[in-house]
mmCIF file of C-alpha atoms in Angstrom:
data_model
loop_
_atom_site.group_PDB
_atom_site.id
_atom_site.type_symbol
_atom_site.label_atom_id
_atom_site.label_comp_id
_atom_site.label_asym_id
_atom_site.label_seq_id
_atom_site.Cartn_x
_atom_site.Cartn_y
_atom_site.Cartn_z
ATOM 1 C CA MET A 1 113.816 11.120 87.260
ATOM 2 C CA ASN A 2 117.237 9.482 87.081
ATOM 3 C CA GLU A 3 120.255 11.033 88.699
ATOM 4 C CA ALA A 4 123.284 11.890 86.558
ATOM 5 C CA TRP A 5 126.440 10.772 88.311
ATOM 6 C CA ILE A 6 129.933 11.933 87.389
ATOM 7 C CA ILE A 7 132.083 8.824 87.490
ATOM 8 C CA ASP A 8 135.374 10.360 86.436
ATOM 9 C CA ALA A 9 137.010 13.404 84.856
ATOM 10 C CA CYS A 10 140.365 13.848 83.166
ATOM 11 C CA ARG A 11 142.160 16.384 81.029
ATOM 12 C CA THR A 12 145.372 17.098 79.202
ATOM 13 C CA PRO A 13 147.846 19.695 80.387
ATOM 14 C CA ARG A 14 147.370 22.990 78.560
ATOM 15 C CA GLY A 15 149.999 23.808 75.958
ATOM 16 C CA ILE A 16 150.881 27.284 74.709
ATOM 17 C CA GLY A 17 148.592 27.958 71.747
ATOM 18 C CA LYS A 18 151.160 29.206 69.260
ATOM 19 C CA PRO A 19 152.309 27.252 66.178
ATOM 20 C CA GLY A 20 155.806 25.898 66.632
ATOM 21 C CA LYS A 21 156.048 27.202 70.214
ATOM 22 C CA GLY A 22 153.488 25.141 72.091
ATOM 23 C CA ALA A 23 154.223 21.518 72.935
ATOM 24 C CA LEU A 24 150.819 20.407 71.618
ATOM 25 C CA SER A 25 150.722 22.577 68.511
ATOM 26 C CA ASP A 26 151.853 19.742 66.226
ATOM 27 C CA ILE A 27 149.253 17.298 67.588
ATOM 28 C CA HIS A 28 146.150 16.617 65.502
ATOM 29 C CA PRO A 29 143.050 17.788 67.429
ATOM 30 C CA GLN A 30 141.408 14.390 66.920
ATOM 31 C CA HIS A 31 144.394 12.756 68.587
ATOM 32 C CA LEU A 32 144.265 15.263 71.453
ATOM 33 C CA GLY A 33 140.599 14.458 72.033
ATOM 34 C CA ALA A 34 141.304 10.741 71.722
ATOM 35 C CA THR A 35 143.914 11.053 74.464
ATOM 36 C CA VAL A 36 141.359 11.935 77.144
ATOM 37 C CA LEU A 37 138.660 9.624 75.751
ATOM 38 C CA LYS A 38 141.059 6.693 75.868
ATOM 39 C CA ALA A 39 142.190 7.682 79.358
ATOM 40 C CA LEU A 40 138.607 7.422 80.606
ATOM 41 C CA THR A 41 138.388 3.811 79.412
ATOM 42 C CA GLU A 42 141.755 2.907 80.922
ATOM 43 C CA ARG A 43 140.869 4.485 84.257
ATOM 44 C CA ASN A 44 137.340 3.084 84.502
ATOM 45 C CA ASP A 45 137.187 -0.099 82.377
ATOM 46 C CA PHE A 46 133.702 0.419 80.904
ATOM 47 C CA ASP A 47 132.211 -0.995 77.731
ATOM 48 C CA THR A 48 132.357 1.771 75.116
ATOM 49 C CA ALA A 49 129.611 0.003 73.136
ATOM 50 C CA GLU A 50 127.248 1.045 75.949
ATOM 51 C CA VAL A 51 128.078 4.738 75.753
ATOM 52 C CA GLY A 52 124.772 6.191 74.567
ATOM 53 C CA ASP A 53 126.339 9.370 73.223
ATOM 54 C CA ILE A 54 129.539 11.368 73.306
ATOM 55 C CA VAL A 55 128.686 15.057 73.578
ATOM 56 C CA TRP A 56 131.779 16.957 72.484
ATOM 57 C CA GLY A 57 132.623 20.621 72.172
ATOM 58 C CA THR A 58 134.849 22.593 69.819
ATOM 59 C CA SER A 59 134.226 26.280 69.298
ATOM 60 C CA SER A 60 136.165 26.820 66.078
ATOM 61 C CA GLN A 61 134.872 23.973 63.930
ATOM 62 C CA ARG A 62 136.939 24.728 60.870
ATOM 63 C CA GLY A 63 139.877 23.106 59.134
ATOM 64 C CA VAL A 64 141.144 20.016 60.954
ATOM 65 C CA GLN A 65 138.825 20.825 63.884
ATOM 66 C CA GLY A 66 135.752 20.435 61.679
ATOM 67 C CA GLY A 67 133.787 17.331 60.720
ATOM 68 C CA ASP A 68 132.283 16.251 64.093
ATOM 69 C CA LEU A 69 135.506 16.098 66.078
ATOM 70 C CA GLY A 70 133.811 14.131 68.859
ATOM 71 C CA ARG A 71 133.026 11.205 66.582
ATOM 72 C CA MET A 72 136.452 11.169 64.973
ATOM 73 C CA ALA A 73 138.235 11.411 68.342
ATOM 74 C CA ALA A 74 136.160 8.521 69.692
ATOM 75 C CA LEU A 75 137.038 6.339 66.726
ATOM 76 C CA ASP A 76 140.686 7.343 67.131
ATOM 77 C CA ALA A 77 140.478 6.351 70.799
ATOM 78 C CA GLY A 78 139.242 2.883 69.871
ATOM 79 C CA TYR A 79 135.660 3.314 71.056
ATOM 80 C CA ASP A 80 133.113 0.854 69.746
ATOM 81 C CA VAL A 81 131.391 2.124 66.604
ATOM 82 C CA LYS A 82 128.054 1.916 68.460
ATOM 83 C CA SER A 83 129.038 4.865 70.664
ATOM 84 C CA SER A 84 127.659 7.770 68.671
ATOM 85 C CA ALA A 85 128.928 11.331 69.046
ATOM 86 C CA MET A 86 128.088 14.944 68.303
ATOM 87 C CA THR A 87 130.098 18.174 68.399
ATOM 88 C CA LEU A 88 128.620 21.517 69.437
ATOM 89 C CA ASP A 89 129.578 25.145 69.929
ATOM 90 C CA ARG A 90 128.449 27.645 72.553
ATOM 91 C CA PHE A 91 131.601 29.731 72.183
ATOM 92 C CA CYS A 92 133.455 29.811 75.531
ATOM 93 C CA GLY A 93 130.562 28.085 77.303
ATOM 94 C CA THR A 94 130.854 24.968 75.140
ATOM 95 C CA GLY A 95 132.535 22.706 77.696
ATOM 96 C CA ILE A 96 129.887 23.210 80.379
ATOM 97 C CA THR A 97 127.139 22.781 77.803
ATOM 98 C CA THR A 98 128.435 19.375 76.699
ATOM 99 C CA VAL A 99 128.285 18.137 80.293
ATOM 100 C CA ASN A 100 124.843 19.662 80.827
ATOM 101 C CA ILE A 101 123.417 18.010 77.713
ATOM 102 C CA ALA A 102 124.949 14.642 78.589
ATOM 103 C CA ALA A 103 123.541 14.923 82.111
ATOM 104 C CA ALA A 104 120.110 15.943 80.790
ATOM 105 C CA ASN A 105 120.035 12.908 78.486
ATOM 106 C CA ILE A 106 120.755 10.660 81.451
ATOM 107 C CA MET A 107 118.345 12.387 83.834
ATOM 108 C CA SER A 108 115.553 12.153 81.267
ATOM 109 C CA GLY A 109 116.090 8.406 80.955
ATOM 110 C CA MET A 110 116.994 8.575 77.273
ATOM 111 C CA GLU A 111 120.583 7.407 77.890
ATOM 112 C CA ASP A 112 122.288 5.316 80.584
ATOM 113 C CA MET A 113 125.892 6.377 80.116
ATOM 114 C CA CYS A 114 127.439 9.320 78.258
ATOM 115 C CA VAL A 115 130.792 10.971 77.804
ATOM 116 C CA ALA A 116 131.114 14.761 77.628
ATOM 117 C CA GLY A 117 134.020 17.079 77.019
ATOM 118 C CA GLY A 118 135.809 19.074 74.391
ATOM 119 C CA THR A 119 138.943 19.942 72.461
ATOM 120 C CA GLU A 120 140.348 23.262 71.334
ATOM 121 C CA MET A 121 143.595 23.776 69.448
ATOM 122 C CA MET A 122 143.994 27.545 69.621
ATOM 123 C CA SER A 123 147.378 27.217 67.946
ATOM 124 C CA LEU A 124 145.354 26.585 64.778
ATOM 125 C CA TYR A 125 143.499 29.896 64.921
ATOM 126 C CA GLY A 126 146.037 31.797 62.888
ATOM 127 C CA SER A 127 146.353 29.171 60.159
ATOM 128 C CA GLU A 128 144.548 29.207 56.842
ATOM 129 C CA GLY A 129 140.942 28.134 57.251
ATOM 130 C CA PHE A 130 140.640 29.728 60.683
ATOM 131 C CA LYS A 131 140.251 33.296 59.504
ATOM 132 C CA GLY A 132 136.737 34.528 60.122
ATOM 133 C CA SER A 133 134.846 37.773 60.274
ATOM 134 C CA PRO A 134 135.932 40.129 63.093
ATOM 135 C CA PHE A 135 132.219 40.460 63.874
ATOM 136 C CA LEU A 136 130.186 37.847 65.681
ATOM 137 C CA ASP A 137 127.311 38.849 63.423
ATOM 138 C CA ASN A 138 129.429 37.807 60.388
ATOM 139 C CA GLY A 139 128.723 41.058 58.598
ATOM 140 C CA ASN A 140 124.932 41.047 59.020
ATOM 141 C CA THR A 141 124.265 44.792 59.113
ATOM 142 C CA ARG A 142 120.652 44.384 60.235
ATOM 143 C CA LEU A 143 121.693 42.282 63.221
ATOM 144 C CA ARG A 144 124.527 44.677 63.981
ATOM 145 C CA ALA A 145 122.109 47.600 64.054
ATOM 146 C CA GLU A 146 120.026 45.840 66.711
ATOM 147 C CA HIS A 147 122.755 44.001 68.636
ATOM 148 C CA PRO A 148 126.243 45.443 68.045
ATOM 149 C CA GLN A 149 128.806 42.847 69.124
ATOM 150 C CA PRO A 150 132.370 44.131 69.600
ATOM 151 C CA HIS A 151 135.604 42.301 70.355
ATOM 152 C CA GLN A 152 135.460 40.563 73.728
ATOM 153 C CA GLY A 153 138.518 42.416 75.064
ATOM 154 C CA VAL A 154 136.887 45.748 74.280
ATOM 155 C CA CYS A 155 133.758 44.454 76.036
ATOM 156 C CA ALA A 156 135.821 43.611 79.111
ATOM 157 C CA ASP A 157 137.182 47.150 79.235
ATOM 158 C CA ALA A 158 133.694 48.587 78.711
ATOM 159 C CA ILE A 159 132.309 46.553 81.598
ATOM 160 C CA ALA A 160 135.176 47.597 83.861
ATOM 161 C CA THR A 161 134.427 51.233 83.005
ATOM 162 C CA LEU A 162 130.698 50.894 83.606
ATOM 163 C CA GLU A 163 131.263 49.070 86.909
ATOM 164 C CA GLY A 164 134.027 51.350 88.177
ATOM 165 C CA ILE A 165 136.527 48.489 88.355
ATOM 166 C CA ASP A 166 140.014 49.954 88.001
ATOM 167 C CA ARG A 167 143.334 48.656 86.692
ATOM 168 C CA GLU A 168 144.626 47.856 90.179
ATOM 169 C CA ALA A 169 141.666 45.575 90.913
ATOM 170 C CA VAL A 170 141.946 43.556 87.702
ATOM 171 C CA ASP A 171 145.725 43.266 88.087
ATOM 172 C CA ASP A 172 145.399 42.125 91.705
ATOM 173 C CA LEU A 173 143.055 39.333 90.679
ATOM 174 C CA ALA A 174 145.461 38.269 87.915
ATOM 175 C CA TYR A 175 148.319 38.120 90.411
ATOM 176 C CA VAL A 176 146.238 35.985 92.767
ATOM 177 C CA SER A 177 145.373 33.648 89.898
ATOM 178 C CA GLN A 178 149.064 33.072 89.131
ATOM 179 C CA GLN A 179 149.924 32.481 92.783
ATOM 180 C CA ARG A 180 147.054 30.054 93.288
ATOM 181 C CA ALA A 181 147.971 28.148 90.122
ATOM 182 C CA LYS A 182 151.573 27.946 91.314
ATOM 183 C CA ASN A 183 150.445 26.544 94.666
ATOM 184 C CA ALA A 184 148.105 24.042 93.003
ATOM 185 C CA ILE A 185 150.795 22.767 90.638
ATOM 186 C CA GLU A 186 153.482 22.522 93.323
ATOM 187 C CA ASN A 187 151.138 20.645 95.674
ATOM 188 C CA GLY A 188 149.689 18.269 93.096
ATOM 189 C CA HIS A 189 146.116 19.540 93.100
ATOM 190 C CA PHE A 190 145.764 18.769 89.377
ATOM 191 C CA ASP A 191 147.573 15.418 89.386
ATOM 192 C CA LYS A 192 144.472 13.237 89.656
ATOM 193 C CA ALA A 193 142.970 14.682 86.477
ATOM 194 C CA LEU A 194 146.064 15.188 84.323
ATOM 195 C CA VAL A 195 146.709 12.809 81.436
ATOM 196 C CA PRO A 196 150.036 13.069 79.561
ATOM 197 C CA VAL A 197 149.868 13.601 75.819
ATOM 198 C CA HIS A 198 151.996 11.409 73.573
ATOM 199 C CA ARG A 199 152.567 11.821 69.856
ATOM 200 C CA GLU A 200 151.599 9.166 67.340
ATOM 201 C CA ASP A 201 155.128 7.707 67.545
ATOM 202 C CA GLY A 202 154.801 7.290 71.310
ATOM 203 C CA SER A 203 157.113 10.139 72.278
ATOM 204 C CA LEU A 204 155.974 12.424 75.087
ATOM 205 C CA ALA A 205 154.559 15.763 73.935
ATOM 206 C CA LEU A 206 153.479 17.271 77.284
ATOM 207 C CA ASP A 207 152.841 16.083 80.830
ATOM 208 C CA LYS A 208 152.583 19.366 82.751
ATOM 209 C CA GLU A 209 151.026 22.803 82.415
ATOM 210 C CA GLU A 210 152.977 24.895 79.908
ATOM 211 C CA PHE A 211 151.320 28.308 80.138
ATOM 212 C CA PRO A 212 151.590 29.524 83.792
ATOM 213 C CA ARG A 213 154.037 32.294 84.691
ATOM 214 C CA PRO A 214 154.463 31.806 88.464
ATOM 215 C CA GLN A 215 157.257 34.373 88.575
ATOM 216 C CA THR A 216 154.756 37.130 87.697
ATOM 217 C CA THR A 217 154.736 40.045 90.141
ATOM 218 C CA ARG A 218 152.306 42.890 90.610
ATOM 219 C CA ASP A 219 154.962 45.221 89.203
ATOM 220 C CA ASP A 220 155.174 43.044 86.080
ATOM 221 C CA LEU A 221 151.430 43.387 85.591
ATOM 222 C CA ARG A 222 151.455 47.135 86.177
ATOM 223 C CA ALA A 223 154.128 47.517 83.495
ATOM 224 C CA LEU A 224 152.016 45.956 80.728
ATOM 225 C CA ASP A 225 150.282 48.245 78.247
ATOM 226 C CA PRO A 226 146.527 47.773 77.720
ATOM 227 C CA SER A 227 145.922 45.388 74.824
ATOM 228 C CA PHE A 228 142.644 46.659 73.430
ATOM 229 C CA ALA A 229 142.930 50.447 73.147
ATOM 230 C CA LYS A 230 144.373 50.422 69.613
ATOM 231 C CA LEU A 231 142.214 47.484 68.601
ATOM 232 C CA ALA A 232 139.101 49.402 69.664
ATOM 233 C CA ASP A 233 139.788 52.067 67.016
ATOM 234 C CA PHE A 234 141.065 49.860 64.204
ATOM 235 C CA PRO A 235 138.886 50.334 61.078
ATOM 236 C CA LEU A 236 137.070 47.090 60.345
ATOM 237 C CA ASP A 237 135.365 47.936 57.057
ATOM 238 C CA GLU A 238 135.134 50.589 54.373
ATOM 239 C CA GLU A 239 132.482 52.447 56.376
ATOM 240 C CA GLY A 240 134.958 52.987 59.199
ATOM 241 C CA THR A 241 133.231 50.709 61.696
ATOM 242 C CA THR A 242 135.301 50.143 64.820
ATOM 243 C CA PHE A 243 134.752 48.117 67.968
ATOM 244 C CA ARG A 244 134.568 51.352 69.971
ATOM 245 C CA LYS A 245 131.780 52.625 67.719
ATOM 246 C CA LEU A 246 129.884 49.383 68.232
ATOM 247 C CA VAL A 247 130.047 49.845 72.003
ATOM 248 C CA ASN A 248 129.057 53.517 71.698
ATOM 249 C CA GLN A 249 126.141 52.529 69.510
ATOM 250 C CA ALA A 250 124.583 51.039 72.661
ATOM 251 C CA TYR A 251 126.347 53.284 75.209
ATOM 252 C CA PRO A 252 126.759 56.669 73.445
ATOM 253 C CA ASP A 253 128.387 58.538 76.322
ATOM 254 C CA LEU A 254 130.762 55.812 77.479
ATOM 255 C CA GLU A 255 134.462 56.700 77.376
ATOM 256 C CA ILE A 256 136.145 53.343 77.779
ATOM 257 C CA ASN A 257 138.972 53.056 80.302
ATOM 258 C CA HIS A 258 141.246 50.326 78.935
ATOM 259 C CA VAL A 259 142.517 48.138 81.788
ATOM 260 C CA HIS A 260 142.972 44.660 80.296
ATOM 261 C CA HIS A 261 146.156 43.235 78.853
ATOM 262 C CA ALA A 262 147.838 39.870 78.301
ATOM 263 C CA GLY A 263 148.455 39.409 82.023
ATOM 264 C CA ASN A 264 144.853 39.828 83.192
ATOM 265 C CA SER A 265 143.155 38.124 80.233
ATOM 266 C CA SER A 266 142.791 34.397 79.577
ATOM 267 C CA GLY A 267 145.723 32.582 78.003
ATOM 268 C CA VAL A 268 145.699 31.222 74.449
ATOM 269 C CA VAL A 269 146.299 27.477 74.781
ATOM 270 C CA ASP A 270 145.605 23.998 73.393
ATOM 271 C CA GLY A 271 143.885 21.317 75.464
ATOM 272 C CA ALA A 272 141.186 18.679 75.869
ATOM 273 C CA ALA A 273 139.049 17.291 78.688
ATOM 274 C CA ALA A 274 136.468 14.533 79.189
ATOM 275 C CA LEU A 275 133.982 13.380 81.820
ATOM 276 C CA LEU A 276 132.244 10.011 82.184
ATOM 277 C CA LEU A 277 128.617 10.238 83.347
ATOM 278 C CA ALA A 278 126.105 7.498 84.107
ATOM 279 C CA SER A 279 122.666 7.126 85.628
ATOM 280 C CA ASP A 280 122.479 6.033 89.246
ATOM 281 C CA GLU A 281 120.802 2.794 88.170
ATOM 282 C CA TYR A 282 123.398 1.964 85.512
ATOM 283 C CA ALA A 283 126.318 2.865 87.774
ATOM 284 C CA LYS A 284 125.056 0.654 90.603
ATOM 285 C CA ALA A 285 124.429 -2.248 88.231
ATOM 286 C CA HIS A 286 127.952 -2.036 86.824
ATOM 287 C CA GLY A 287 129.859 -1.372 90.028
ATOM 288 C CA MET A 288 130.774 2.195 89.125
ATOM 289 C CA LYS A 289 131.740 4.426 92.031
ATOM 290 C CA PRO A 290 130.435 7.972 91.557
ATOM 291 C CA ARG A 291 132.541 10.988 92.445
ATOM 292 C CA ALA A 292 129.767 13.603 92.137
ATOM 293 C CA ARG A 293 126.202 14.074 90.987
ATOM 294 C CA VAL A 294 124.666 16.812 88.883
ATOM 295 C CA VAL A 295 122.256 18.828 91.035
ATOM 296 C CA ALA A 296 121.018 21.455 88.566
ATOM 297 C CA MET A 297 121.837 23.093 85.233
ATOM 298 C CA ALA A 298 120.870 26.376 83.614
ATOM 299 C CA ASN A 299 121.523 28.665 80.666
ATOM 300 C CA MET A 300 121.203 32.436 80.579
ATOM 301 C CA GLY A 301 121.498 35.178 78.000
ATOM 302 C CA ASP A 302 122.456 38.803 78.566
ATOM 303 C CA SER A 303 123.579 41.821 76.550
ATOM 304 C CA PRO A 304 125.421 40.778 73.354
ATOM 305 C CA THR A 305 127.098 44.193 73.282
ATOM 306 C CA LEU A 306 128.707 43.757 76.699
ATOM 307 C CA MET A 307 128.940 40.022 75.996
ATOM 308 C CA LEU A 308 130.542 38.913 79.291
ATOM 309 C CA ASN A 309 127.901 39.685 81.929
ATOM 310 C CA ALA A 310 125.729 36.549 81.945
ATOM 311 C CA PRO A 311 127.538 34.504 84.678
ATOM 312 C CA VAL A 312 125.829 36.360 87.542
ATOM 313 C CA PRO A 313 122.249 35.831 86.282
ATOM 314 C CA ALA A 314 123.195 32.269 85.257
ATOM 315 C CA ALA A 315 124.352 31.555 88.803
ATOM 316 C CA LYS A 316 121.129 32.959 90.235
ATOM 317 C CA LYS A 317 119.079 30.857 87.827
ATOM 318 C CA VAL A 318 120.857 27.583 88.551
ATOM 319 C CA LEU A 319 120.575 28.200 92.304
ATOM 320 C CA ASP A 320 116.843 28.750 91.872
ATOM 321 C CA LYS A 321 116.566 25.531 89.846
ATOM 322 C CA ALA A 322 118.335 23.673 92.638
ATOM 323 C CA GLY A 323 116.283 25.301 95.400
ATOM 324 C CA MET A 324 119.529 26.564 96.932
ATOM 325 C CA THR A 325 121.115 29.847 97.967
ATOM 326 C CA LEU A 326 124.652 31.164 97.653
ATOM 327 C CA ALA A 327 125.233 30.156 101.263
ATOM 328 C CA ASP A 328 124.766 26.507 100.270
ATOM 329 C CA ILE A 329 127.681 26.588 97.817
ATOM 330 C CA ASP A 330 131.088 25.621 99.177
ATOM 331 C CA LEU A 331 133.237 26.446 96.125
ATOM 332 C CA PHE A 332 132.877 28.405 92.884
ATOM 333 C CA GLU A 333 134.631 28.142 89.523
ATOM 334 C CA VAL A 334 134.065 31.137 87.236
ATOM 335 C CA ASN A 335 136.144 31.190 84.085
ATOM 336 C CA GLU A 336 138.656 34.027 83.979
ATOM 337 C CA ALA A 337 138.030 34.980 80.380
ATOM 338 C CA PHE A 338 139.044 38.450 81.529
ATOM 339 C CA SER A 339 139.766 39.574 85.056
ATOM 340 C CA VAL A 340 136.684 41.804 85.158
ATOM 341 C CA VAL A 341 134.354 38.822 84.646
ATOM 342 C CA THR A 342 135.379 37.165 87.896
ATOM 343 C CA GLU A 343 135.813 40.472 89.745
ATOM 344 C CA LYS A 344 132.263 41.541 88.843
ATOM 345 C CA PHE A 345 130.919 38.104 89.871
ATOM 346 C CA ILE A 346 132.594 38.416 93.264
ATOM 347 C CA ARG A 347 131.298 41.957 93.820
ATOM 348 C CA ASP A 348 127.762 41.441 92.535
ATOM 349 C CA LEU A 349 127.145 38.302 94.610
ATOM 350 C CA ASP A 350 129.380 39.227 97.563
ATOM 351 C CA ILE A 351 131.386 36.020 97.191
ATOM 352 C CA ASP A 352 134.142 35.187 99.664
ATOM 353 C CA ARG A 353 137.323 35.469 97.577
ATOM 354 C CA ASP A 354 138.755 32.392 99.296
ATOM 355 C CA LEU A 355 135.990 30.232 97.797
ATOM 356 C CA ILE A 356 136.356 31.094 94.117
ATOM 357 C CA ASN A 357 138.919 29.779 91.627
ATOM 358 C CA VAL A 358 141.003 28.454 94.497
ATOM 359 C CA ASN A 359 143.522 26.791 92.145
ATOM 360 C CA GLY A 360 143.875 29.777 89.837
ATOM 361 C CA GLY A 361 142.056 30.272 86.579
ATOM 362 C CA ALA A 362 142.416 30.945 82.886
ATOM 363 C CA MET A 363 144.557 34.060 83.385
ATOM 364 C CA ALA A 364 147.255 31.759 84.752
ATOM 365 C CA LEU A 365 146.428 28.410 83.162
ATOM 366 C CA GLY A 366 144.854 29.295 79.815
ATOM 367 C CA HIS A 367 141.451 28.888 78.183
ATOM 368 C CA PRO A 368 141.155 26.200 75.463
ATOM 369 C CA ILE A 369 137.708 27.439 74.530
ATOM 370 C CA GLY A 370 135.748 24.266 73.702
ATOM 371 C CA ALA A 371 137.361 22.296 76.548
ATOM 372 C CA THR A 372 137.507 24.830 79.390
ATOM 373 C CA GLY A 373 134.069 24.190 80.875
ATOM 374 C CA ALA A 374 134.746 20.458 81.162
ATOM 375 C CA ILE A 375 138.133 21.257 82.708
ATOM 376 C CA LEU A 376 136.478 23.496 85.314
ATOM 377 C CA ILE A 377 133.915 20.852 86.250
ATOM 378 C CA GLY A 378 136.641 18.244 86.622
ATOM 379 C CA THR A 379 138.688 20.678 88.707
ATOM 380 C CA MET A 380 135.658 21.256 90.903
ATOM 381 C CA VAL A 381 135.174 17.518 91.477
ATOM 382 C CA ASP A 382 138.831 17.172 92.486
ATOM 383 C CA GLU A 383 138.748 20.186 94.786
ATOM 384 C CA LEU A 384 135.527 19.203 96.555
ATOM 385 C CA GLU A 385 137.170 15.867 97.295
ATOM 386 C CA ARG A 386 140.448 17.447 98.408
ATOM 387 C CA GLN A 387 138.739 19.870 100.786
ATOM 388 C CA ASP A 388 136.004 17.425 101.826
ATOM 389 C CA LYS A 389 133.346 19.916 100.729
ATOM 390 C CA GLN A 390 129.887 19.166 99.316
ATOM 391 C CA PHE A 391 128.552 21.610 96.684
ATOM 392 C CA GLY A 392 130.238 23.432 93.819
ATOM 393 C CA LEU A 393 128.922 25.911 91.242
ATOM 394 C CA VAL A 394 130.613 26.355 87.863
ATOM 395 C CA THR A 395 129.778 29.015 85.281
ATOM 396 C CA MET A 396 131.435 31.004 82.515
ATOM 397 C CA CYS A 397 130.691 33.787 80.070
ATOM 398 C CA ALA A 398 130.298 33.071 76.368
ATOM 399 C CA ALA A 399 130.288 35.218 73.258
ATOM 400 C CA GLY A 400 126.933 36.511 72.135
ATOM 401 C CA GLY A 401 126.160 37.407 75.760
ATOM 402 C CA MET A 402 125.512 33.941 77.261
ATOM 403 C CA ALA A 403 126.466 31.758 80.217
ATOM 404 C CA PRO A 404 125.749 28.117 81.075
ATOM 405 C CA ALA A 405 125.962 27.021 84.712
ATOM 406 C CA ILE A 406 125.986 23.796 86.699
ATOM 407 C CA ILE A 407 125.859 22.806 90.370
ATOM 408 C CA ILE A 408 127.431 19.500 91.408
ATOM 409 C CA GLU A 409 127.517 17.613 94.711
ATOM 410 C CA ARG A 410 130.450 15.511 95.832
ATOM 411 C CA MET A 411 129.507 11.923 96.624
#
């Protein structure tokens, strides 16, 4: 079997995902994706006609983010028309999945070189064409009866209640995320991956992270009101369905303790990321210097009602696929969709807190849904190099109760 080598990884800065307020909010998503795709060619000088496939991710494929964004972004970036592309959606897990599929194509021998990544313009979510059902089941009452799927923030609070994780714990982790992001930015830990975004007229749109709030204190976090208590009881249909009732449908006696708010939940942002992958044989033949190799990949499902609990079993599965143990892993990246996700991962697997999300996470930096997984993998490559470490594991929760995972080795 071929090896899948990661040749390079790059990403845009993350802009605040609010129309008229974020620096990227007036950029077309195809242009944002083209920015990182073009950067890969400029940084690595490869023949785009030999890219077997571009595996792209966008979770909300509606409006201007619809219509196979990967293909349109590649054409916008000047890629040869022979380089085909697809666009997929695994909710928040999309960005890892694109890399996993690209790697699998290479490892199977079906492709020699692929590009993977994603784009998400969350500033578009409130615009016309981005209004969807509040239910992940899209109003399917039969599915809802079997697998009630609430709002993810309500799920986060439900998990915290079930696990006995209190407000202080989730706020502490959020504070650490901000401080680590501040340190990473000030010391240039992201500089190797960052690609500035320019508008069509050539003017600079954004060249640094826009979302972090490094001035955040623990007192600031303690002062924030929970975000999902009122939402949990908001009537969603004429029958009086609420997100709380959906949780109680599966957990009748659960009285949810609401602990999550804007400060300990992932930030709403715009962004894009891309990775260049090639087989060991192709890379050697074309003088490509690998930065990492894909060791193992896995996918895992879990409770759709709790939604956010699959990262732990996904990590166990990918370790088993690799024939490794937790002790073999030097660094972890677990997306901070909500503070409880990472806190539960740390507690369940007894992870050293100094080895996980060492440059901060989505609570500080934001979570551009379709791109985040590719961002995390690129961040892992950079950090393994910076610390001279060998193995990294990346995973993240996804709506519907899923989690993809990947283990990479620095080369």
